[in-house]
mmCIF file of C-alpha atoms and ligand atoms in Angstrom:
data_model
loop_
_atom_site.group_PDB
_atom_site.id
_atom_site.type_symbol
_atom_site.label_atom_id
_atom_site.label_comp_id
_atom_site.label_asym_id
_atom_site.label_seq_id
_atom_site.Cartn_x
_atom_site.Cartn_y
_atom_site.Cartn_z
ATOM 1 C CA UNK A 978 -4.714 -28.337 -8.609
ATOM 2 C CA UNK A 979 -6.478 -25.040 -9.046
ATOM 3 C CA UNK A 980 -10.224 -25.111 -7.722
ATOM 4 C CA UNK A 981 -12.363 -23.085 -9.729
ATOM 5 C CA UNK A 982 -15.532 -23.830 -7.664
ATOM 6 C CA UNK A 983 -15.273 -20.585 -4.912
ATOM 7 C CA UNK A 984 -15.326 -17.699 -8.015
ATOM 8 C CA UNK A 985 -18.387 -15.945 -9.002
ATOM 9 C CA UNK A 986 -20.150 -17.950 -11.489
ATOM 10 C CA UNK A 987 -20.928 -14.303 -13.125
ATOM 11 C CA UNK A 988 -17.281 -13.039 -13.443
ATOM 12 C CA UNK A 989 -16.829 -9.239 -11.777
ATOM 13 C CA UNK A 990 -15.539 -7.802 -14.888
ATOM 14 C CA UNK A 991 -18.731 -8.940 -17.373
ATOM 15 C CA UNK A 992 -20.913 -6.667 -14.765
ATOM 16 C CA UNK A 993 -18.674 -3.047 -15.732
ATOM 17 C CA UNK A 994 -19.577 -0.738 -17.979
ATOM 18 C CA UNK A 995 -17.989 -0.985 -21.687
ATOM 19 C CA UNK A 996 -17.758 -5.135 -20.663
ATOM 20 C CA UNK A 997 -20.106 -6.383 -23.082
ATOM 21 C CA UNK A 998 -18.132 -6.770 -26.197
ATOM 22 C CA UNK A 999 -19.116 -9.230 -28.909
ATOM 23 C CA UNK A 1000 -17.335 -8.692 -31.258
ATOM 24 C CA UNK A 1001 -15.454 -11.192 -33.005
ATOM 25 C CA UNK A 1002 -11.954 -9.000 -34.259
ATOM 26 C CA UNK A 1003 -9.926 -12.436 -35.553
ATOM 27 C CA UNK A 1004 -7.122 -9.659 -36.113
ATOM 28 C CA UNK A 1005 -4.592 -12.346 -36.322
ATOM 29 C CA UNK A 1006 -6.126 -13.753 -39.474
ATOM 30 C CA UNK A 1007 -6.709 -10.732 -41.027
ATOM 31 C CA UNK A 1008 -4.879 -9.608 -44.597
ATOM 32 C CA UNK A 1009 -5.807 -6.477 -46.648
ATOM 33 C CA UNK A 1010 -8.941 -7.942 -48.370
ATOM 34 C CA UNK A 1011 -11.405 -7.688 -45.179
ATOM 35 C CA UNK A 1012 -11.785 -4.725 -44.769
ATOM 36 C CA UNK A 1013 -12.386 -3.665 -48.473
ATOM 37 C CA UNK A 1014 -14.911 -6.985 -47.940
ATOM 38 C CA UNK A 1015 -16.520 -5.090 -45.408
ATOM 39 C CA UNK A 1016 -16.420 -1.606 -47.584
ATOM 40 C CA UNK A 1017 -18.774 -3.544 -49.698
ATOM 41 C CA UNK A 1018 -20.901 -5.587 -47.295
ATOM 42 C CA UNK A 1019 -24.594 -4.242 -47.951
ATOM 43 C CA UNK A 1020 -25.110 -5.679 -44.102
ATOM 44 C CA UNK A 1021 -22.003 -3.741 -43.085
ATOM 45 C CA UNK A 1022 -22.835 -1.462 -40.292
ATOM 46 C CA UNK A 1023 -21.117 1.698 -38.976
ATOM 47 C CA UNK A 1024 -20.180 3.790 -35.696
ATOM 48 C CA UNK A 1025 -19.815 7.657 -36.590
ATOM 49 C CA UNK A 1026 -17.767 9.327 -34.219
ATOM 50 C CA UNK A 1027 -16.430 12.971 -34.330
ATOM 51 C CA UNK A 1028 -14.298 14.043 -31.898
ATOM 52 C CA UNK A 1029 -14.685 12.062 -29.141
ATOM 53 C CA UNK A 1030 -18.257 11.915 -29.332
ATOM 54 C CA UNK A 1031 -20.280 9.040 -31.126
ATOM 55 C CA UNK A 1032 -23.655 10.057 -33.317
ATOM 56 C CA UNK A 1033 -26.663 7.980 -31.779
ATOM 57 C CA UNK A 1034 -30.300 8.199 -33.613
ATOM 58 C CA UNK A 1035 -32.950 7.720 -30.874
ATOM 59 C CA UNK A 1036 -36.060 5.132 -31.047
ATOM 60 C CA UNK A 1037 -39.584 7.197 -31.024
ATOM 61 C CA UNK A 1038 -40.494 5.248 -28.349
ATOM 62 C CA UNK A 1039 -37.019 6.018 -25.768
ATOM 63 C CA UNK A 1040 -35.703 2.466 -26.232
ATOM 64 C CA UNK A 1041 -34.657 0.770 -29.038
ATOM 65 C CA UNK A 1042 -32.449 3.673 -29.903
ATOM 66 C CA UNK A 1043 -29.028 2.874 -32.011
ATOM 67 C CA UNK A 1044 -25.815 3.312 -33.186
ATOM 68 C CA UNK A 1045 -25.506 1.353 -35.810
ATOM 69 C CA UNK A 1046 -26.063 3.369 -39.268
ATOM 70 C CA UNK A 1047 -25.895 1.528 -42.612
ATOM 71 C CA UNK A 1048 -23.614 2.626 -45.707
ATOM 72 C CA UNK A 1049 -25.794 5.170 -46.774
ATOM 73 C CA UNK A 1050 -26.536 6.659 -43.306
ATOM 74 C CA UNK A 1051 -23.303 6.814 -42.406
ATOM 75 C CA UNK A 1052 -22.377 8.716 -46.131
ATOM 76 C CA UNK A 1053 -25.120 11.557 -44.755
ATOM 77 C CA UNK A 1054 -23.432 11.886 -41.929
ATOM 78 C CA UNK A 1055 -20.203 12.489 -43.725
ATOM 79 C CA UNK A 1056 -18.453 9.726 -42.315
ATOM 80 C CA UNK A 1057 -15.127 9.065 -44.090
ATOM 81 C CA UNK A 1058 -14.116 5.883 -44.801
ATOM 82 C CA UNK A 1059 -10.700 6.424 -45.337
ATOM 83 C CA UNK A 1060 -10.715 6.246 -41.523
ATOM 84 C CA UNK A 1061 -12.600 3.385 -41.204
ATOM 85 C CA UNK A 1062 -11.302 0.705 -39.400
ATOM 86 C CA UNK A 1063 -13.039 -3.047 -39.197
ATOM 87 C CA UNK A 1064 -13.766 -3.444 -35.145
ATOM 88 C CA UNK A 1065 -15.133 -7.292 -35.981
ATOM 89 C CA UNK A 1066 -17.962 -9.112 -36.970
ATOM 90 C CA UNK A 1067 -21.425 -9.997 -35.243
ATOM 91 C CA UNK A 1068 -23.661 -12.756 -36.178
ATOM 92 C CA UNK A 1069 -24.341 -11.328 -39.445
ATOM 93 C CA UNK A 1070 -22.156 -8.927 -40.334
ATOM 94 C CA UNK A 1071 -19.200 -6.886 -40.268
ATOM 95 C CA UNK A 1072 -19.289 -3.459 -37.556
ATOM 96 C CA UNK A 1073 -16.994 -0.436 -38.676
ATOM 97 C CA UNK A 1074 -15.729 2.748 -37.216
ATOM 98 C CA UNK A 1075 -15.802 5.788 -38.986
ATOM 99 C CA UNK A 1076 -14.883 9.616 -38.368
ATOM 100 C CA UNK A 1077 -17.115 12.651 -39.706
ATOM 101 C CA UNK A 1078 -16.187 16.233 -39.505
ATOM 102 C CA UNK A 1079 -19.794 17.115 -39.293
ATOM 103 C CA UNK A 1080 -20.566 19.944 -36.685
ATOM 104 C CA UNK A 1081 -22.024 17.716 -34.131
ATOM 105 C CA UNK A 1082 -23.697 20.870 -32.655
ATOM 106 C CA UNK A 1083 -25.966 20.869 -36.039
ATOM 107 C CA UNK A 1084 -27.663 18.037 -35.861
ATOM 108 C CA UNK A 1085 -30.864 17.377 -35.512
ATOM 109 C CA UNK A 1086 -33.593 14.930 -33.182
ATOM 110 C CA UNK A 1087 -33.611 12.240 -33.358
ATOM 111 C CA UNK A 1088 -29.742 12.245 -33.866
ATOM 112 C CA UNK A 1089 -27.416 13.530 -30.967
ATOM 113 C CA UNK A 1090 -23.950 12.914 -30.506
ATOM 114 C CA UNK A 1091 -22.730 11.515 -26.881
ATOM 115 C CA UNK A 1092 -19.778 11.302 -25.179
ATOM 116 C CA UNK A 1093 -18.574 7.672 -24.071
ATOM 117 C CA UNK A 1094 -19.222 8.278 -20.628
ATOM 118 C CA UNK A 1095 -22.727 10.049 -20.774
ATOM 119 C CA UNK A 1096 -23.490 7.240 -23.277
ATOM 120 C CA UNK A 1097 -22.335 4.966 -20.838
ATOM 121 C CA UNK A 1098 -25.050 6.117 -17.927
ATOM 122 C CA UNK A 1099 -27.918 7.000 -20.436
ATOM 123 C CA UNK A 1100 -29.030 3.661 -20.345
ATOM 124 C CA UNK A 1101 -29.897 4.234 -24.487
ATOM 125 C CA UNK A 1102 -27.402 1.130 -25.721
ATOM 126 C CA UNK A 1103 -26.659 -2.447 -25.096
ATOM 127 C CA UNK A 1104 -23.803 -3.688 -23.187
ATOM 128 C CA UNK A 1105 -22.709 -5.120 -26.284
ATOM 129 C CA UNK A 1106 -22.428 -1.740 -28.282
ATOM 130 C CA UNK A 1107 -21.023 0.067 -25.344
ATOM 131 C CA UNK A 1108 -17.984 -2.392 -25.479
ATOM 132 C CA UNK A 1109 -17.924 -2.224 -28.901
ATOM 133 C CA UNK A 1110 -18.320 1.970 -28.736
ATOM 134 C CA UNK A 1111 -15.104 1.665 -26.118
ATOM 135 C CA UNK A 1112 -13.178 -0.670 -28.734
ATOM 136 C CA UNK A 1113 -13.977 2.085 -31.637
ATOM 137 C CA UNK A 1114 -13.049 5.023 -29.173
ATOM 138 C CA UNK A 1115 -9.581 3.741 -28.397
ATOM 139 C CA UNK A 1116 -8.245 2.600 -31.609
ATOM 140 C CA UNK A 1117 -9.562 5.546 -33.394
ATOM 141 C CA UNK A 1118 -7.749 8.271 -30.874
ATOM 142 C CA UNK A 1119 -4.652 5.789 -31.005
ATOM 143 C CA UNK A 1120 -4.816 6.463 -35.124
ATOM 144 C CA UNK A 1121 -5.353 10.327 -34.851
ATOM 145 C CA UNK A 1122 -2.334 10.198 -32.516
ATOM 146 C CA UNK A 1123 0.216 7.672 -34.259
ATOM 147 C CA UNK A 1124 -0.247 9.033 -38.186
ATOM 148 C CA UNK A 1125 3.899 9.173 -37.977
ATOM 149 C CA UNK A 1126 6.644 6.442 -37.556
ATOM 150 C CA UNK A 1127 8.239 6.672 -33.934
ATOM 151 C CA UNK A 1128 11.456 5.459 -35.753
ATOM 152 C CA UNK A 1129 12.217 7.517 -38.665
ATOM 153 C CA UNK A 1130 8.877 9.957 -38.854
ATOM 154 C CA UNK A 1131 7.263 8.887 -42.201
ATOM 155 C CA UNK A 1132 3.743 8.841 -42.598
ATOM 156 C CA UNK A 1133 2.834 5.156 -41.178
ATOM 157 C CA UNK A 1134 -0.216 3.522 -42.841
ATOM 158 C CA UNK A 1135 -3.408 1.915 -41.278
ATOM 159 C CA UNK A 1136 -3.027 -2.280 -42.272
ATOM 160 C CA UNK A 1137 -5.445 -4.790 -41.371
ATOM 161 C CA UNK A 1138 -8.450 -2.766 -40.599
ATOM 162 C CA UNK A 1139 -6.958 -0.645 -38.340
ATOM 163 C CA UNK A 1140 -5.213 -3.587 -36.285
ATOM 164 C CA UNK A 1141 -1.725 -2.610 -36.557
ATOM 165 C CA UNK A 1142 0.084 0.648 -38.218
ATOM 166 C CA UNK A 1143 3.022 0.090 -40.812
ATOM 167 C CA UNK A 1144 6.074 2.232 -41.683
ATOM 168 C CA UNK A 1145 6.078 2.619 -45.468
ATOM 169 C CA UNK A 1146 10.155 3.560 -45.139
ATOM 170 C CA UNK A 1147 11.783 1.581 -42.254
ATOM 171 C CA UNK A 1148 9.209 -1.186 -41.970
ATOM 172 C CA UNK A 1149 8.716 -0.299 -38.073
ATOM 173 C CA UNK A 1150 4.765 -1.929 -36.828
ATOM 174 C CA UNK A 1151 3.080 -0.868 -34.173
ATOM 175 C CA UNK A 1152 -0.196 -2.483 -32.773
ATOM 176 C CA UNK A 1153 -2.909 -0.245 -30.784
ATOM 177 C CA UNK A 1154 -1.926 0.384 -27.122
ATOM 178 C CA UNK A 1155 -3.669 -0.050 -24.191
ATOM 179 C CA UNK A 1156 -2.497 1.711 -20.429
ATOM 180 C CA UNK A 1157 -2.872 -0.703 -17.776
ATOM 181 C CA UNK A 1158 -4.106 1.618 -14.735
ATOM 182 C CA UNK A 1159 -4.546 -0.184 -11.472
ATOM 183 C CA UNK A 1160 -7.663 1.061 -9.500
ATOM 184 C CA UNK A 1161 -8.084 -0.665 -5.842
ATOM 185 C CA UNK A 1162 -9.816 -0.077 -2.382
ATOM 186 C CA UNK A 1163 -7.371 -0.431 0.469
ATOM 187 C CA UNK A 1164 -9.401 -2.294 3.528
ATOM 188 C CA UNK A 1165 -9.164 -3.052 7.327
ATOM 189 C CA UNK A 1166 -11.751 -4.836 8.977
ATOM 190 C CA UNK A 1167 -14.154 -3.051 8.782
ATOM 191 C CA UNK A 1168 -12.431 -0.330 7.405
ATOM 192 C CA UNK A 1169 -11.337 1.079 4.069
ATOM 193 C CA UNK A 1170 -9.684 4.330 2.659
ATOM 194 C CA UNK A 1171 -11.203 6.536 -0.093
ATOM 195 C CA UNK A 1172 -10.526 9.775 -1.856
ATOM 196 C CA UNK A 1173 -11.409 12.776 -3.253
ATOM 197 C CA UNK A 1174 -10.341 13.864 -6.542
ATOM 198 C CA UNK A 1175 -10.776 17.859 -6.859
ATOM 199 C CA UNK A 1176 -12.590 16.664 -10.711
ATOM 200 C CA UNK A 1177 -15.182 15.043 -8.735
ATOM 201 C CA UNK A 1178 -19.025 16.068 -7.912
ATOM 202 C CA UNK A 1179 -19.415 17.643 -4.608
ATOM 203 C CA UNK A 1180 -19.682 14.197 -2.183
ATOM 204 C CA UNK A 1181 -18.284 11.757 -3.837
ATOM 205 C CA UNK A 1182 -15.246 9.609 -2.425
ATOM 206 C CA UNK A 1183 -13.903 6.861 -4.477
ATOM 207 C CA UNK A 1184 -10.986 4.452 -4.764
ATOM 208 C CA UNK A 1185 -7.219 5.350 -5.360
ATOM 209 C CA UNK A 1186 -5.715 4.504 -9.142
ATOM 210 C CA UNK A 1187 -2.856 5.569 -10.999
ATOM 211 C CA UNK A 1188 -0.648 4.062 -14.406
ATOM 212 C CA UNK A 1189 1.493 0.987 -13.931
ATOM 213 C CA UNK A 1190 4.719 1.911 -14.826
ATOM 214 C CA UNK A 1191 8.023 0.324 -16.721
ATOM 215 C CA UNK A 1192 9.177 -2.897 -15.300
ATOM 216 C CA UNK A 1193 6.283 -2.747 -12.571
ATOM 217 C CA UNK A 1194 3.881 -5.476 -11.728
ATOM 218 C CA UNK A 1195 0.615 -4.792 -10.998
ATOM 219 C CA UNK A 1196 0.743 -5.442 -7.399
ATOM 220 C CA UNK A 1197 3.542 -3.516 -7.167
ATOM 221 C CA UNK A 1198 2.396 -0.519 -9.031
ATOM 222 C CA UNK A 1199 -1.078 -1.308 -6.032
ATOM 223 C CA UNK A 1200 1.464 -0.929 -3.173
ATOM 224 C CA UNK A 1201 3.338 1.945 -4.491
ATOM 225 C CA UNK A 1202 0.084 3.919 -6.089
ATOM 226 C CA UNK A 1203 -1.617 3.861 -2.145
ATOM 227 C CA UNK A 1204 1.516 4.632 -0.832
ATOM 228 C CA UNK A 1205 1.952 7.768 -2.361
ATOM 229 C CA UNK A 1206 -1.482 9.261 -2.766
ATOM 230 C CA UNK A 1207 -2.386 8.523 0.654
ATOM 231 C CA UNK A 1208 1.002 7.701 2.631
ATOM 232 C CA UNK A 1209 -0.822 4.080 3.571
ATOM 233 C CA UNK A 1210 1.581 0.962 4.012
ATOM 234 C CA UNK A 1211 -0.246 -2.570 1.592
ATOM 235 C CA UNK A 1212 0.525 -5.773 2.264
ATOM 236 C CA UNK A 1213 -1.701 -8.285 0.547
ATOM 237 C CA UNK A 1214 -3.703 -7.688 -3.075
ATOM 238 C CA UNK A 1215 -6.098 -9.153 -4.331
ATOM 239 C CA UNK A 1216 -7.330 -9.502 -7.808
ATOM 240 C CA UNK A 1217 -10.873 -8.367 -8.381
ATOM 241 C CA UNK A 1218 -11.915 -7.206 -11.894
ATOM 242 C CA UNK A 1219 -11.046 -5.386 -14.729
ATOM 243 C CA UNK A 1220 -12.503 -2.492 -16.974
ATOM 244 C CA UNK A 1221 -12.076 -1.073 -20.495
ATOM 245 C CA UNK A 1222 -12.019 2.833 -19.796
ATOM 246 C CA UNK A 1223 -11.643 4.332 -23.395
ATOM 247 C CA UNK A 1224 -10.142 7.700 -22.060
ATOM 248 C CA UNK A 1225 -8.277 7.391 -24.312
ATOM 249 C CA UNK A 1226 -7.292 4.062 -24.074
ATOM 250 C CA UNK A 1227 -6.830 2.772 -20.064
ATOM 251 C CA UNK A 1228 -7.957 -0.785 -18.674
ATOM 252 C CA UNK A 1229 -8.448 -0.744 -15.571
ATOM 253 C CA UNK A 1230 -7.667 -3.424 -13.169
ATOM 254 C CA UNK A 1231 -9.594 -3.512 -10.104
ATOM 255 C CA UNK A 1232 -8.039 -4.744 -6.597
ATOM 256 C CA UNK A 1233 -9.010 -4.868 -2.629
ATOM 257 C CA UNK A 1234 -5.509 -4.332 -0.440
ATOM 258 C CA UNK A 1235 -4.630 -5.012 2.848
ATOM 259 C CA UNK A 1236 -3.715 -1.513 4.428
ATOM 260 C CA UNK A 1237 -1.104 -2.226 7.220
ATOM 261 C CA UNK A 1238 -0.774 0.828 8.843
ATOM 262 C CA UNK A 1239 -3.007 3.833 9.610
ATOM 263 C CA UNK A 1240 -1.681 7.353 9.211
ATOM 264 C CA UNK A 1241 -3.082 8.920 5.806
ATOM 265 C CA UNK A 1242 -0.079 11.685 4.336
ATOM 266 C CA UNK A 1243 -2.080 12.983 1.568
ATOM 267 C CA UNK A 1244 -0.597 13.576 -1.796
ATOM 268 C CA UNK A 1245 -2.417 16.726 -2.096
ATOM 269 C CA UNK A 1246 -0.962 16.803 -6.189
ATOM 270 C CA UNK A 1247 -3.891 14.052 -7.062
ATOM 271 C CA UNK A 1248 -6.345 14.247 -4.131
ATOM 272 C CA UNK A 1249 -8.195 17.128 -1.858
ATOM 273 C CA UNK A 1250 -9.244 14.446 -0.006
ATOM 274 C CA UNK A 1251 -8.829 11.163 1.822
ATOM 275 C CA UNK A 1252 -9.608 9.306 4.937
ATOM 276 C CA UNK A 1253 -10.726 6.267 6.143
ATOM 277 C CA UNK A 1254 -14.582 5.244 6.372
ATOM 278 C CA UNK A 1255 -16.460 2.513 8.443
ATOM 279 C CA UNK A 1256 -18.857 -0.214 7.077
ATOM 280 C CA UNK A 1257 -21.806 1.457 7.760
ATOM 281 C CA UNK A 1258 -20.489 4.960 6.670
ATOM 282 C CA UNK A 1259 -20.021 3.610 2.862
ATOM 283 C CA UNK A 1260 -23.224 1.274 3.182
ATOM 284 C CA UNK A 1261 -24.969 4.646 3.384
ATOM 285 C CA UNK A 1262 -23.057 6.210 0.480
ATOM 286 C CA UNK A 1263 -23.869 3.636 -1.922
ATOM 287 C CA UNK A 1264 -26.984 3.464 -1.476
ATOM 288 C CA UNK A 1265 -27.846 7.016 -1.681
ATOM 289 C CA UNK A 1266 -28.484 8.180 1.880
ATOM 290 C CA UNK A 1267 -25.510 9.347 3.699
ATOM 291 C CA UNK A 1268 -26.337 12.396 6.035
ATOM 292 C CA UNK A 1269 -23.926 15.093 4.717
ATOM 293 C CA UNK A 1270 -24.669 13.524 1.020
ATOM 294 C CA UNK A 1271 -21.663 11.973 0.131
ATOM 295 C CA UNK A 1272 -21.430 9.462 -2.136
ATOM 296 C CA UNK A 1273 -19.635 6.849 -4.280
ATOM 297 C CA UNK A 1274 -19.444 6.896 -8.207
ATOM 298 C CA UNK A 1275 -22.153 5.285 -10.055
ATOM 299 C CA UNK A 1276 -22.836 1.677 -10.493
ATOM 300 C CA UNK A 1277 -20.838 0.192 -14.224
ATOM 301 C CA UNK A 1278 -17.817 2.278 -12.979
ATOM 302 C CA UNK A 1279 -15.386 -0.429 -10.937
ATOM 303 C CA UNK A 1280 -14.731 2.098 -8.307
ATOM 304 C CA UNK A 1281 -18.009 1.217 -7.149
ATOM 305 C CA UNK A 1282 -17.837 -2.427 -8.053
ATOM 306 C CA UNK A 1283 -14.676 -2.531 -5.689
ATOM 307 C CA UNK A 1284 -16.935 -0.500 -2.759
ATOM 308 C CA UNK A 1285 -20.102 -2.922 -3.178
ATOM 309 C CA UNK A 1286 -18.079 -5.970 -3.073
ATOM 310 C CA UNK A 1287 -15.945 -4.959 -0.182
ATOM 311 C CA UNK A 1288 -19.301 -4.440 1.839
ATOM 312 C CA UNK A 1289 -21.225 -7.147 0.420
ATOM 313 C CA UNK A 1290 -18.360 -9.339 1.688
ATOM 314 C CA UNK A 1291 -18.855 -7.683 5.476
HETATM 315 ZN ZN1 ZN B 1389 9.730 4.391 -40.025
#
């Protein structure tokens, strides 16, 4: 029998960033007619993206401050609705995606256009748009990147509000992708091993990750990923949480593994750093007040989900 009473009673993975999804997509019932439904929904409400960037309006009074424009907002901000694609439905009504060609430079207070991850760490939306604001990212890059058939090249079409792409000529469907990346801290008593990306802020140190690949499980893809970015030997992984990251289109899924031996061989391709760190040493990181100012990424990211719980469990 499988005991259910030792996990969190808040799952790990509703505490990340871009968790807090609430939309409901039902893309398995869906035909052609809701999304022209939705076209016409006077409570329809939509997410204007150029770019990679999304178009926020700010509140007057710093919260409050939304995404959400109605038809006719979303019309002066040139949003097209030939790329419009029907993310789900809330308690009232449906939530679309749109793209704009508007110069997002040109606009004006109390509009400003964000990228996911600054939007992410503003602290100006809910959970519950942010997920929704990943959902729109990926499956709007996965259209501007799969307008032909893989098969025979034709121009595929967008079919039940954006759910799926169909090829007019051979018939081929294909369904929005998303990269499984495993992320994990490998741990020894009171041990663990981080690294150093050379993208990263001066300081900070942060868990390895990497794709899973073809015919890999995720475990596997754990043991070989630490192996060759830092030359460290797994044995046991664990399951922690998991993350939508839409750059473009990732989940990441979170782990803490056993390292079984000690030597780091750095893989000095993907890292300019990596070594191991005590307890205490990463204690002092997350919080803010290591000596030589390093530090870990910020909270919502499940880097630093995978740090905090490793040390809270110490
Ligand atoms: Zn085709």
């Amino acid at each position: 029998m499988i005991d259910f009473n030792p996990m969190a009673k808040i799952e790990p993975s509703a505490q990340m960033g871009f968790s807090g999804n609430r939309l409901i997509r039902d893309a398995e019932h869906r035909d052609e007619t809701q999304l022209e439904d939705a076209l016409t929904n006077k409570h329809a409400r939509y997410l204007v993206f150029g770019g990679n960037k999304v178009i926020l309006r700010h509140s007057d009074n710093g919260s409050g401050s939304c995404l959400r424009f109605n038809r006719d907002e979303m019309e002066a901000l040139d949003g097209d609705v030939q790329t419009a694609i029907l993310l789900g439905t809330d308690e009232s009504a449906p939530v679309l995606a749109v793209t704009s060609p508007l110069d997002l430079e040109s606009l004006k207070e109390p509009l400003a256009a964000y990228d996911l991850r600054s939007l992410l760490y503003s602290g100006h939306i809910t959970d519950a748009d942010a997920g929704a604001v990943a959902q729109a990212g990926s499956m709007l890059h996965w259209h501007a990147t799969n307008q032909y058939c893989g098969r025979c090249g034709t121009a595929s079409m967008a079919r039940i509000g954006g759910f799926r792409r169909d090829c007019p000529e051979c018939g081929l469907r294909i369904f929005p992708r998303t990269d499984p990346v495993v992320i994990m801290l490998p741990v020894s008593g009171e041990r663990c091993v981080m690294g150093r990306s050379p993208h990263f802020p001066a300081g900070w140190y942060s868990t390895l990750a990497g794709f899973v690949e073809p015919g890999e499980t995720m475990e596997a893809a754990v043991r070989r990923e630490v192996q060759e970015e830092s030359g460290i030997h797994v044995g046991r992984v664990r399951y922690h949480a998991s993350q939508p990251w839409p750059f473009p289109h990732t989940l990441m899924i979170g782990f803490h593994c056993e390292a079984v031996s000690e030597k780091i061989t750095l893989d000095d391709n993907e890292l300019e750093d990596c070594r191991w760190f005590d307890r205490d040493e990463v204690s002092r990181m997350l919080a803010g007040d290591h000596p030589d100012g390093l530090a870990c990424p910020p909270l919502k990211a499940i880097s630093s989900a995978l740090i905090k719980a490793w040390i809270e469990s110490g």
